[in-house]
Amino acid sequence: MYPLSFSIAHALPETILAVGALLLILVGAIRGEKSAPLVAELAIGLLTLALVVIFIGAKTTATVFDGAFIDDQFARYMKALVLIGSIVTLILSRDFLRRENIDQFEFPVLVMLSTLGMLMLTSANSLISLYLGLELMSLALYVVASFHRDNLKASEAGLKYFVLGALSSGMLLYGASLIYGYAGSVSFPGIAAALKSGPAIGVVFGLVFLLAGLAFKMSTVPFHMWTPDVYEGAPTPVTAFFASAPKMAAVAITLRTVMVAFPNITHEWRQIVMFISVASMALGSFAAIGQTNIKRLMAYSSIGHMGFALVGLAAANAAGVEGVAIYLAIYLVTTLGVFAAIVAMRVQGRSVENISDLAGLSRTDGWMAFFMAMLMFSLAGIPPMAGFFAKYYAFLAAVQAGLTPLAVIGVLLSTVAAFYYLRIVKVMYFDEAAPAFDRAPFAVRAVCAVATALVFCFWVYPAPIVEAATNAARAFF
Amino acid sequence: MLSEHPWLWPVLWGIVKSLVLLVCVLVSTAVLIYGERKIWAAVMLRRGPNVVGPWGVLQPFADFLKFILKEPILPDSANKVVFLLAPYIGVVLAFMAWAVIPVNEGWVVANINVGILYLFAVSSLGVYSIIMAGWASNSKYPFLSALRAAAQMVSYEVSIGFVIVTVLLCAGSLNLTQIVEAQNTRFGFLGWYGVRLFPMFVIFFISALAETNRPPFDLAEAESELVAGYAVEYSASLYLLQFLTELVAILTMSAMMAVLFLGGWLSPFPWIPVIGASSVFWFLLKAWGVVFMFSMTKLIVPRYRYDQLMRLGWKVLLPISLVAVVVVAFVLKLAGH
Amino acid sequence: MTAAVAFFYLFSMIMLASAFMVIAARNPVHSVLFLILAFVNAAGLFMLAGAEFLGMILIVVYVGAVAVLFLFVVMMLDVDFAEMKRGFLQVLPIGAIIGGIVAIELILVVGSWTVAPAGSAPVGSPITPGVTNTVALGRVLYTQYIYLFQAAGLVLLTAMVGAIVLTLRHKVVKRQVIAEQNARTQASVVEIKKVPFRAGV
């Protein structure tokens, strides 16, 4: 066993967030209601610190805390994405929460705790740490979903999310207990070792339940039902959070679970992943067409994108993992940009969220319309936007793994999905102008601009992301 | 039959021990009733019970007969099963606790590993009797009383738990006999945890008052507000059971304090020849001493208001006991345990 | 040994029966009381398995604290379960058919089941003889499992923060400050005025 200092050095980002969250609760409790801005800024600072630690910290792979926690390239890559998602969420929420009069210091603390859960999830190397990370993440998410507690829709969103989330946790635990029972170990390498001789029927049973629980957290079909309602009901920055950071963590742990614990029964889980992937792509593409609320539309869009990302996972090879990693990074940036634009949708101090409210945006706020259009192009996967390359890497891996039909289905469905993304562009550029939006705060516009710039420039200089993703994929092969 | 099944012997022996203990505890409750009334009377410059038997000593038995012979009344709108079940659960739990209390070296019905946890668990179950009685009565005062009692007992259990943890840290065992043995030092009473952990002893005493719904924390049955609280609808033998539950709980708490903090059966002066020997008399003396403190508290301290009670539990006793656990752990670590 | 077996079946049967009654009882308070009975019997099973610490903690934490609050809430809610369950019988046949199909599938799957030799031996951690299981737990909880232990603590903290965020309303309440009350003296609160006779104030 390693000394504690070694373990903590490898879990430094988590330690920073855990200790930081406790301190921020104290700050909030002592300074009272008015401490919200201070706590939010400190939280952003601590999250950034954790991000910096990941960049400059150790580059080695280590399994610490008696095998419960693994620190490798893949974990660090995904953690960086999670942290970026959380930081941007907090930046977007500053102004929004104040205007909605729900500016409490608990919000940044809960986001931090949730982020901590995601980091733990990303690094989980056993079923127990998986479950604890997942629960920590989800519990905080349930609360922030209904953070606007006097708003009926937000309360409904929180409750719905909580009830269904508890159900999915139950399924996950049931699956985990079956796996433990039949494999005799909770650690991922231990499970893999127990399955050397082939699939045990009990383990496969457990695996199905485990994947069902994880699919719920990724909001993929058939466990997606909560997504549109929760996305619509929750305050917009919270929706941005839901669409970004937790997805990174959920996909990361799904990837790690199947790659590390079940590499010997790839055939079994690949069927499940392929089904989830195709169903999500199809639902995300078709169901979004009829939406009028942009947050609901983004909910279906996120379901579809998770389906595309899982195409890479179904490939189950190094290229596939790399594809997933690249896909998630690009999806994260794009989706955060889009949500920054949605946060900016305010008419006379009141936030609006219908697609028709975007009409004629090119005349009232040309830059915003441009950003939004570029991001939509990226989501639709139109070259030379980053979104195209994301899909390219994912599908390429599938083709390499001999899953050409899956890739073909993906390409076809992405053309269907392109329809509703392009419709938004059309509404912004060619429709009769709706009332102009209030001028958004600088931070929100900046997020939007930076996201657009990144999405735009990916094809010029993709090396950093691709290289990092390649390194991350190397953790499993 | 016994020769064929040798394992029946310990079972029989256990039953005999339990019966003896049960009788002793029942007699003690009678003494407690009489003693308390005499003490209160003395403080209030009255005479107290003095009619039935010499000096009124037979008064508890007269009360007992009266309770038994009267007709128990079941309220029409009560939830019958729960209403009847509540006092039984209470009295069974109250007596169950005595199974692990060692009154002298080796004098214990069940010398189990986790004796203190068992005691804690059983005393925390006691709240069900009250909450069930209050709810099943289907009447306003009992229900209010049940809510009060539940919140109160759950709150004070937390600090009791932490106080017990400090004792456990010092004793290094959850076995009650071993906890007493751990207080057996050559310094006599100075080695008892009541002296070594004096603040914890005080907190435990206060929490025990709240846990047993005794004055000044008897808000569950505050006669000026709730008439008699959860006992309003109970009469005759059912009320007797509730009454008994309460009295036995006081005896249990006193015994627990004697064991945890006052060295159980150990003599305070082990260096003096005759009275230095440890024996059951020391245990009885200590337990009854604590009972005396219980009685006197009722007379001296006025009743708390409910918000004050909650404040005391959560904002005063809990933080202190929490800090104490950390401090005790640190001190033990530094002392090299 | 016979006694242990007898008690095992006693506890298990009561537990199963009360678990069934939790969902079958008409009165929600009865449901919770049956749930508590199930907990107590589970604790009994733990004891039989030699895990006396877990058994006791189950009673102290779940029965003694969590279920009390549960009961507390259920007693105060006025839920008409009969009303809620009215539709239950209508969907029962469909549920039974689906359940039956799943059961048949399960039987088919299990029928072709061979236990994998490598995977069938769960690895337990043997307890050092002569060590009570409280001590054994304490030895690993803060060393081997420190990470998971702290993570569980954070989960509970989050739940607590969440509950407060969603329910606490800061009302303007006149709060009692005991120190202030005690610090009052006659001089600080009573002012004695000398009122001249027949002149008024």
PDB file of N, CA and C in Angstrom, chain A residues 288-368:
ATOM      1  N   ALA A 288     -36.460  15.801 -32.187  1.00  0.00           N
ATOM      2  CA  ALA A 288     -36.141  17.212 -32.003  1.00  0.00           C
ATOM      3  C   ALA A 288     -36.827  18.081 -33.055  1.00  0.00           C
ATOM      4  N   ILE A 289     -37.254  17.440 -34.135  1.00  0.00           N
ATOM      5  CA  ILE A 289     -37.781  18.240 -35.246  1.00  0.00           C
ATOM      6  C   ILE A 289     -38.993  19.054 -34.832  1.00  0.00           C
ATOM      7  N   GLY A 290     -39.871  18.455 -34.029  1.00  0.00           N
ATOM      8  CA  GLY A 290     -41.113  19.158 -33.699  1.00  0.00           C
ATOM      9  C   GLY A 290     -41.001  20.139 -32.546  1.00  0.00           C
ATOM     10  N   GLN A 291     -39.830  20.329 -31.978  1.00  0.00           N
ATOM     11  CA  GLN A 291     -39.731  21.143 -30.766  1.00  0.00           C
ATOM     12  C   GLN A 291     -39.822  22.642 -31.066  1.00  0.00           C
ATOM     13  N   THR A 292     -40.444  23.364 -30.122  1.00  0.00           N
ATOM     14  CA  THR A 292     -40.487  24.818 -30.269  1.00  0.00           C
ATOM     15  C   THR A 292     -39.627  25.485 -29.203  1.00  0.00           C
ATOM     16  N   ASN A 293     -39.391  24.760 -28.118  1.00  0.00           N
ATOM     17  CA  ASN A 293     -38.584  25.314 -27.038  1.00  0.00           C
ATOM     18  C   ASN A 293     -37.127  24.939 -27.279  1.00  0.00           C
ATOM     19  N   ILE A 294     -36.255  25.934 -27.230  1.00  0.00           N
ATOM     20  CA  ILE A 294     -34.871  25.635 -27.619  1.00  0.00           C
ATOM     21  C   ILE A 294     -34.168  24.738 -26.606  1.00  0.00           C
ATOM     22  N   LYS A 295     -34.593  24.834 -25.317  1.00  0.00           N
ATOM     23  CA  LYS A 295     -33.954  23.959 -24.337  1.00  0.00           C
ATOM     24  C   LYS A 295     -34.370  22.499 -24.541  1.00  0.00           C
ATOM     25  N   ARG A 296     -35.635  22.308 -24.909  1.00  0.00           N
ATOM     26  CA  ARG A 296     -36.076  20.941 -25.212  1.00  0.00           C
ATOM     27  C   ARG A 296     -35.343  20.426 -26.446  1.00  0.00           C
ATOM     28  N   LEU A 297     -35.196  21.324 -27.413  1.00  0.00           N
ATOM     29  CA  LEU A 297     -34.483  20.925 -28.617  1.00  0.00           C
ATOM     30  C   LEU A 297     -33.071  20.489 -28.283  1.00  0.00           C
ATOM     31  N   MET A 298     -32.424  21.270 -27.418  1.00  0.00           N
ATOM     32  CA  MET A 298     -31.055  20.917 -27.041  1.00  0.00           C
ATOM     33  C   MET A 298     -31.030  19.602 -26.261  1.00  0.00           C
ATOM     34  N   ALA A 299     -32.112  19.318 -25.527  1.00  0.00           N
ATOM     35  CA  ALA A 299     -32.179  18.048 -24.800  1.00  0.00           C
ATOM     36  C   ALA A 299     -32.141  16.887 -25.790  1.00  0.00           C
ATOM     37  N   TYR A 300     -32.995  16.974 -26.822  1.00  0.00           N
ATOM     38  CA  TYR A 300     -32.991  15.891 -27.808  1.00  0.00           C
ATOM     39  C   TYR A 300     -31.673  15.854 -28.547  1.00  0.00           C
ATOM     40  N   SER A 301     -31.132  17.059 -28.831  1.00  0.00           N
ATOM     41  CA  SER A 301     -29.848  17.121 -29.501  1.00  0.00           C
ATOM     42  C   SER A 301     -28.781  16.399 -28.676  1.00  0.00           C
ATOM     43  N   SER A 302     -28.823  16.609 -27.344  1.00  0.00           N
ATOM     44  CA  SER A 302     -27.789  15.974 -26.518  1.00  0.00           C
ATOM     45  C   SER A 302     -27.976  14.463 -26.504  1.00  0.00           C
ATOM     46  N   ILE A 303     -29.233  14.013 -26.534  1.00  0.00           N
ATOM     47  CA  ILE A 303     -29.460  12.563 -26.593  1.00  0.00           C
ATOM     48  C   ILE A 303     -28.827  12.006 -27.873  1.00  0.00           C
ATOM     49  N   GLY A 304     -29.083  12.704 -28.980  1.00  0.00           N
ATOM     50  CA  GLY A 304     -28.519  12.261 -30.251  1.00  0.00           C
ATOM     51  C   GLY A 304     -27.002  12.243 -30.220  1.00  0.00           C
ATOM     52  N   HIS A 305     -26.415  13.302 -29.660  1.00  0.00           N
ATOM     53  CA  HIS A 305     -24.953  13.373 -29.650  1.00  0.00           C
ATOM     54  C   HIS A 305     -24.332  12.269 -28.820  1.00  0.00           C
ATOM     55  N   MET A 306     -25.003  11.908 -27.696  1.00  0.00           N
ATOM     56  CA  MET A 306     -24.475  10.795 -26.916  1.00  0.00           C
ATOM     57  C   MET A 306     -24.491   9.526 -27.771  1.00  0.00           C
ATOM     58  N   GLY A 307     -25.533   9.393 -28.583  1.00  0.00           N
ATOM     59  CA  GLY A 307     -25.590   8.241 -29.478  1.00  0.00           C
ATOM     60  C   GLY A 307     -24.411   8.227 -30.437  1.00  0.00           C
ATOM     61  N   PHE A 308     -24.093   9.397 -31.007  1.00  0.00           N
ATOM     62  CA  PHE A 308     -22.947   9.465 -31.921  1.00  0.00           C
ATOM     63  C   PHE A 308     -21.650   9.114 -31.206  1.00  0.00           C
ATOM     64  N   ALA A 309     -21.520   9.634 -29.968  1.00  0.00           N
ATOM     65  CA  ALA A 309     -20.284   9.363 -29.232  1.00  0.00           C
ATOM     66  C   ALA A 309     -20.147   7.871 -28.972  1.00  0.00           C
ATOM     67  N   LEU A 310     -21.287   7.210 -28.694  1.00  0.00           N
ATOM     68  CA  LEU A 310     -21.215   5.790 -28.364  1.00  0.00           C
ATOM     69  C   LEU A 310     -20.864   4.927 -29.578  1.00  0.00           C
ATOM     70  N   VAL A 311     -20.998   5.486 -30.783  1.00  0.00           N
ATOM     71  CA  VAL A 311     -20.555   4.737 -31.962  1.00  0.00           C
ATOM     72  C   VAL A 311     -19.079   4.390 -31.810  1.00  0.00           C
ATOM     73  N   GLY A 312     -18.323   5.379 -31.306  1.00  0.00           N
ATOM     74  CA  GLY A 312     -16.894   5.137 -31.083  1.00  0.00           C
ATOM     75  C   GLY A 312     -16.670   4.057 -30.044  1.00  0.00           C
ATOM     76  N   LEU A 313     -17.519   4.067 -29.000  1.00  0.00           N
ATOM     77  CA  LEU A 313     -17.357   3.076 -27.940  1.00  0.00           C
ATOM     78  C   LEU A 313     -17.649   1.675 -28.474  1.00  0.00           C
ATOM     79  N   ALA A 314     -18.675   1.585 -29.325  1.00  0.00           N
ATOM     80  CA  ALA A 314     -19.033   0.269 -29.865  1.00  0.00           C
ATOM     81  C   ALA A 314     -17.868  -0.336 -30.630  1.00  0.00           C
ATOM     82  N   ALA A 315     -17.009   0.526 -31.191  1.00  0.00           N
ATOM     83  CA  ALA A 315     -15.864   0.020 -31.925  1.00  0.00           C
ATOM     84  C   ALA A 315     -14.920  -0.766 -31.019  1.00  0.00           C
ATOM     85  N   ALA A 316     -14.873  -0.354 -29.724  1.00  0.00           N
ATOM     86  CA  ALA A 316     -14.077  -1.088 -28.741  1.00  0.00           C
ATOM     87  C   ALA A 316     -12.615  -1.253 -29.129  1.00  0.00           C
ATOM     88  N   ASN A 317     -12.049  -0.281 -29.800  1.00  0.00           N
ATOM     89  CA  ASN A 317     -10.614  -0.321 -30.061  1.00  0.00           C
ATOM     90  C   ASN A 317     -10.006   1.040 -29.723  1.00  0.00           C
ATOM     91  N   ALA A 318      -8.697   1.134 -29.883  1.00  0.00           N
ATOM     92  CA  ALA A 318      -8.017   2.364 -29.492  1.00  0.00           C
ATOM     93  C   ALA A 318      -8.558   3.560 -30.275  1.00  0.00           C
ATOM     94  N   ALA A 319      -8.793   3.336 -31.570  1.00  0.00           N
ATOM     95  CA  ALA A 319      -9.310   4.433 -32.395  1.00  0.00           C
ATOM     96  C   ALA A 319     -10.683   4.862 -31.887  1.00  0.00           C
ATOM     97  N   GLY A 320     -11.466   3.876 -31.416  1.00  0.00           N
ATOM     98  CA  GLY A 320     -12.795   4.188 -30.906  1.00  0.00           C
ATOM     99  C   GLY A 320     -12.737   5.051 -29.669  1.00  0.00           C
ATOM    100  N   VAL A 321     -11.881   4.672 -28.726  1.00  0.00           N
ATOM    101  CA  VAL A 321     -11.747   5.463 -27.508  1.00  0.00           C
ATOM    102  C   VAL A 321     -11.279   6.871 -27.853  1.00  0.00           C
ATOM    103  N   GLU A 322     -10.332   6.937 -28.774  1.00  0.00           N
ATOM    104  CA  GLU A 322      -9.826   8.236 -29.203  1.00  0.00           C
ATOM    105  C   GLU A 322     -10.974   9.049 -29.813  1.00  0.00           C
ATOM    106  N   GLY A 323     -11.773   8.363 -30.647  1.00  0.00           N
ATOM    107  CA  GLY A 323     -12.906   9.034 -31.273  1.00  0.00           C
ATOM    108  C   GLY A 323     -13.867   9.585 -30.229  1.00  0.00           C
ATOM    109  N   VAL A 324     -14.180   8.766 -29.222  1.00  0.00           N
ATOM    110  CA  VAL A 324     -15.088   9.220 -28.167  1.00  0.00           C
ATOM    111  C   VAL A 324     -14.500  10.444 -27.465  1.00  0.00           C
ATOM    112  N   ALA A 325     -13.199  10.365 -27.160  1.00  0.00           N
ATOM    113  CA  ALA A 325     -12.559  11.460 -26.428  1.00  0.00           C
ATOM    114  C   ALA A 325     -12.631  12.751 -27.237  1.00  0.00           C
ATOM    115  N   ILE A 326     -12.325  12.660 -28.529  1.00  0.00           N
ATOM    116  CA  ILE A 326     -12.380  13.861 -29.364  1.00  0.00           C
ATOM    117  C   ILE A 326     -13.811  14.362 -29.467  1.00  0.00           C
ATOM    118  N   TYR A 327     -14.735  13.406 -29.656  1.00  0.00           N
ATOM    119  CA  TYR A 327     -16.139  13.777 -29.807  1.00  0.00           C
ATOM    120  C   TYR A 327     -16.622  14.555 -28.595  1.00  0.00           C
ATOM    121  N   LEU A 328     -16.271  14.034 -27.419  1.00  0.00           N
ATOM    122  CA  LEU A 328     -16.760  14.678 -26.197  1.00  0.00           C
ATOM    123  C   LEU A 328     -16.191  16.078 -26.048  1.00  0.00           C
ATOM    124  N   ALA A 329     -14.887  16.232 -26.361  1.00  0.00           N
ATOM    125  CA  ALA A 329     -14.272  17.551 -26.223  1.00  0.00           C
ATOM    126  C   ALA A 329     -14.982  18.555 -27.120  1.00  0.00           C
ATOM    127  N   ILE A 330     -15.224  18.148 -28.357  1.00  0.00           N
ATOM    128  CA  ILE A 330     -15.836  19.082 -29.305  1.00  0.00           C
ATOM    129  C   ILE A 330     -17.287  19.343 -28.929  1.00  0.00           C
ATOM    130  N   TYR A 331     -17.992  18.280 -28.537  1.00  0.00           N
ATOM    131  CA  TYR A 331     -19.390  18.445 -28.120  1.00  0.00           C
ATOM    132  C   TYR A 331     -19.474  19.397 -26.927  1.00  0.00           C
ATOM    133  N   LEU A 332     -18.532  19.227 -25.979  1.00  0.00           N
ATOM    134  CA  LEU A 332     -18.529  20.082 -24.782  1.00  0.00           C
ATOM    135  C   LEU A 332     -18.423  21.549 -25.167  1.00  0.00           C
ATOM    136  N   VAL A 333     -17.426  21.858 -26.001  1.00  0.00           N
ATOM    137  CA  VAL A 333     -17.204  23.253 -26.372  1.00  0.00           C
ATOM    138  C   VAL A 333     -18.422  23.809 -27.102  1.00  0.00           C
ATOM    139  N   THR A 334     -18.932  23.033 -28.048  1.00  0.00           N
ATOM    140  CA  THR A 334     -20.056  23.525 -28.844  1.00  0.00           C
ATOM    141  C   THR A 334     -21.275  23.751 -27.969  1.00  0.00           C
ATOM    142  N   THR A 335     -21.582  22.771 -27.142  1.00  0.00           N
ATOM    143  CA  THR A 335     -22.805  22.857 -26.365  1.00  0.00           C
ATOM    144  C   THR A 335     -22.726  23.992 -25.355  1.00  0.00           C
ATOM    145  N   LEU A 336     -21.529  24.212 -24.789  1.00  0.00           N
ATOM    146  CA  LEU A 336     -21.401  25.328 -23.852  1.00  0.00           C
ATOM    147  C   LEU A 336     -21.630  26.646 -24.580  1.00  0.00           C
ATOM    148  N   GLY A 337     -21.099  26.738 -25.802  1.00  0.00           N
ATOM    149  CA  GLY A 337     -21.310  27.944 -26.596  1.00  0.00           C
ATOM    150  C   GLY A 337     -22.781  28.177 -26.859  1.00  0.00           C
ATOM    151  N   VAL A 338     -23.482  27.115 -27.265  1.00  0.00           N
ATOM    152  CA  VAL A 338     -24.907  27.249 -27.554  1.00  0.00           C
ATOM    153  C   VAL A 338     -25.661  27.693 -26.297  1.00  0.00           C
ATOM    154  N   PHE A 339     -25.337  27.080 -25.175  1.00  0.00           N
ATOM    155  CA  PHE A 339     -26.065  27.454 -23.965  1.00  0.00           C
ATOM    156  C   PHE A 339     -25.734  28.864 -23.513  1.00  0.00           C
ATOM    157  N   ALA A 340     -24.504  29.313 -23.791  1.00  0.00           N
ATOM    158  CA  ALA A 340     -24.206  30.712 -23.493  1.00  0.00           C
ATOM    159  C   ALA A 340     -25.146  31.603 -24.292  1.00  0.00           C
ATOM    160  N   ALA A 341     -25.368  31.225 -25.549  1.00  0.00           N
ATOM    161  CA  ALA A 341     -26.282  32.014 -26.381  1.00  0.00           C
ATOM    162  C   ALA A 341     -27.703  31.941 -25.823  1.00  0.00           C
ATOM    163  N   ILE A 342     -28.105  30.767 -25.304  1.00  0.00           N
ATOM    164  CA  ILE A 342     -29.464  30.650 -24.763  1.00  0.00           C
ATOM    165  C   ILE A 342     -29.606  31.471 -23.482  1.00  0.00           C
ATOM    166  N   VAL A 343     -28.540  31.460 -22.666  1.00  0.00           N
ATOM    167  CA  VAL A 343     -28.573  32.271 -21.447  1.00  0.00           C
ATOM    168  C   VAL A 343     -28.757  33.741 -21.818  1.00  0.00           C
ATOM    169  N   ALA A 344     -28.169  34.119 -22.964  1.00  0.00           N
ATOM    170  CA  ALA A 344     -28.252  35.524 -23.381  1.00  0.00           C
ATOM    171  C   ALA A 344     -29.635  35.901 -23.888  1.00  0.00           C
ATOM    172  N   MET A 345     -30.540  34.921 -24.048  1.00  0.00           N
ATOM    173  CA  MET A 345     -31.864  35.220 -24.592  1.00  0.00           C
ATOM    174  C   MET A 345     -32.759  35.853 -23.539  1.00  0.00           C
ATOM    175  N   ARG A 346     -32.751  37.160 -23.466  1.00  0.00           N
ATOM    176  CA  ARG A 346     -33.582  37.863 -22.501  1.00  0.00           C
ATOM    177  C   ARG A 346     -34.241  39.036 -23.195  1.00  0.00           C
ATOM    178  N   VAL A 347     -35.538  39.136 -23.005  1.00  0.00           N
ATOM    179  CA  VAL A 347     -36.235  40.292 -23.549  1.00  0.00           C
ATOM    180  C   VAL A 347     -36.776  41.089 -22.385  1.00  0.00           C
ATOM    181  N   GLN A 348     -36.326  42.314 -22.280  1.00  0.00           N
ATOM    182  CA  GLN A 348     -36.756  43.205 -21.205  1.00  0.00           C
ATOM    183  C   GLN A 348     -36.663  42.532 -19.837  1.00  0.00           C
ATOM    184  N   GLY A 349     -35.493  41.947 -19.590  1.00  0.00           N
ATOM    185  CA  GLY A 349     -35.220  41.388 -18.271  1.00  0.00           C
ATOM    186  C   GLY A 349     -35.850  40.042 -18.019  1.00  0.00           C
ATOM    187  N   ARG A 350     -36.645  39.534 -18.946  1.00  0.00           N
ATOM    188  CA  ARG A 350     -37.306  38.252 -18.738  1.00  0.00           C
ATOM    189  C   ARG A 350     -36.672  37.248 -19.677  1.00  0.00           C
ATOM    190  N   SER A 351     -36.377  36.074 -19.171  1.00  0.00           N
ATOM    191  CA  SER A 351     -35.695  35.139 -20.054  1.00  0.00           C
ATOM    192  C   SER A 351     -36.723  34.427 -20.926  1.00  0.00           C
ATOM    193  N   VAL A 352     -36.404  34.295 -22.212  1.00  0.00           N
ATOM    194  CA  VAL A 352     -37.300  33.620 -23.150  1.00  0.00           C
ATOM    195  C   VAL A 352     -36.565  32.412 -23.714  1.00  0.00           C
ATOM    196  N   GLU A 353     -37.301  31.399 -24.093  1.00  0.00           N
ATOM    197  CA  GLU A 353     -36.626  30.199 -24.568  1.00  0.00           C
ATOM    198  C   GLU A 353     -37.312  29.521 -25.749  1.00  0.00           C
ATOM    199  N   ASN A 354     -38.115  30.262 -26.494  1.00  0.00           N
ATOM    200  CA  ASN A 354     -38.712  29.665 -27.675  1.00  0.00           C
ATOM    201  C   ASN A 354     -37.830  29.911 -28.883  1.00  0.00           C
ATOM    202  N   ILE A 355     -37.895  28.981 -29.814  1.00  0.00           N
ATOM    203  CA  ILE A 355     -37.080  29.145 -31.019  1.00  0.00           C
ATOM    204  C   ILE A 355     -37.536  30.384 -31.790  1.00  0.00           C
ATOM    205  N   SER A 356     -38.860  30.660 -31.717  1.00  0.00           N
ATOM    206  CA  SER A 356     -39.371  31.811 -32.451  1.00  0.00           C
ATOM    207  C   SER A 356     -38.818  33.127 -31.902  1.00  0.00           C
ATOM    208  N   ASP A 357     -38.368  33.108 -30.639  1.00  0.00           N
ATOM    209  CA  ASP A 357     -37.793  34.330 -30.086  1.00  0.00           C
ATOM    210  C   ASP A 357     -36.467  34.689 -30.740  1.00  0.00           C
ATOM    211  N   LEU A 358     -35.865  33.686 -31.397  1.00  0.00           N
ATOM    212  CA  LEU A 358     -34.582  33.934 -32.049  1.00  0.00           C
ATOM    213  C   LEU A 358     -34.765  34.595 -33.415  1.00  0.00           C
ATOM    214  N   ALA A 359     -36.019  34.710 -33.866  1.00  0.00           N
ATOM    215  CA  ALA A 359     -36.262  35.162 -35.236  1.00  0.00           C
ATOM    216  C   ALA A 359     -35.598  36.502 -35.514  1.00  0.00           C
ATOM    217  N   GLY A 360     -34.942  36.556 -36.641  1.00  0.00           N
ATOM    218  CA  GLY A 360     -34.334  37.810 -37.073  1.00  0.00           C
ATOM    219  C   GLY A 360     -33.192  38.280 -36.198  1.00  0.00           C
ATOM    220  N   LEU A 361     -32.571  37.367 -35.488  1.00  0.00           N
ATOM    221  CA  LEU A 361     -31.477  37.764 -34.602  1.00  0.00           C
ATOM    222  C   LEU A 361     -30.339  38.417 -35.379  1.00  0.00           C
ATOM    223  N   SER A 362     -30.187  38.033 -36.654  1.00  0.00           N
ATOM    224  CA  SER A 362     -29.077  38.577 -37.437  1.00  0.00           C
ATOM    225  C   SER A 362     -29.206  40.092 -37.593  1.00  0.00           C
ATOM    226  N   ARG A 363     -30.462  40.592 -37.555  1.00  0.00           N
ATOM    227  CA  ARG A 363     -30.643  42.039 -37.690  1.00  0.00           C
ATOM    228  C   ARG A 363     -30.437  42.746 -36.349  1.00  0.00           C
ATOM    229  N   THR A 364     -30.896  42.124 -35.243  1.00  0.00           N
ATOM    230  CA  THR A 364     -30.817  42.820 -33.962  1.00  0.00           C
ATOM    231  C   THR A 364     -29.462  42.636 -33.288  1.00  0.00           C
ATOM    232  N   ASP A 365     -28.862  41.494 -33.447  1.00  0.00           N
ATOM    233  CA  ASP A 365     -27.565  41.245 -32.806  1.00  0.00           C
ATOM    234  C   ASP A 365     -26.752  40.338 -33.722  1.00  0.00           C
ATOM    235  N   GLY A 366     -26.088  40.951 -34.691  1.00  0.00           N
ATOM    236  CA  GLY A 366     -25.409  40.205 -35.740  1.00  0.00           C
ATOM    237  C   GLY A 366     -24.371  39.229 -35.245  1.00  0.00           C
ATOM    238  N   TRP A 367     -23.576  39.659 -34.266  1.00  0.00           N
ATOM    239  CA  TRP A 367     -22.519  38.787 -33.781  1.00  0.00           C
ATOM    240  C   TRP A 367     -23.084  37.533 -33.129  1.00  0.00           C
ATOM    241  N   MET A 368     -24.099  37.761 -32.275  1.00  0.00           N
ATOM    242  CA  MET A 368     -24.683  36.636 -31.561  1.00  0.00           C
ATOM    243  C   MET A 368     -25.247  35.627 -32.556  1.00  0.00           C
TER     244      MET A 368
END
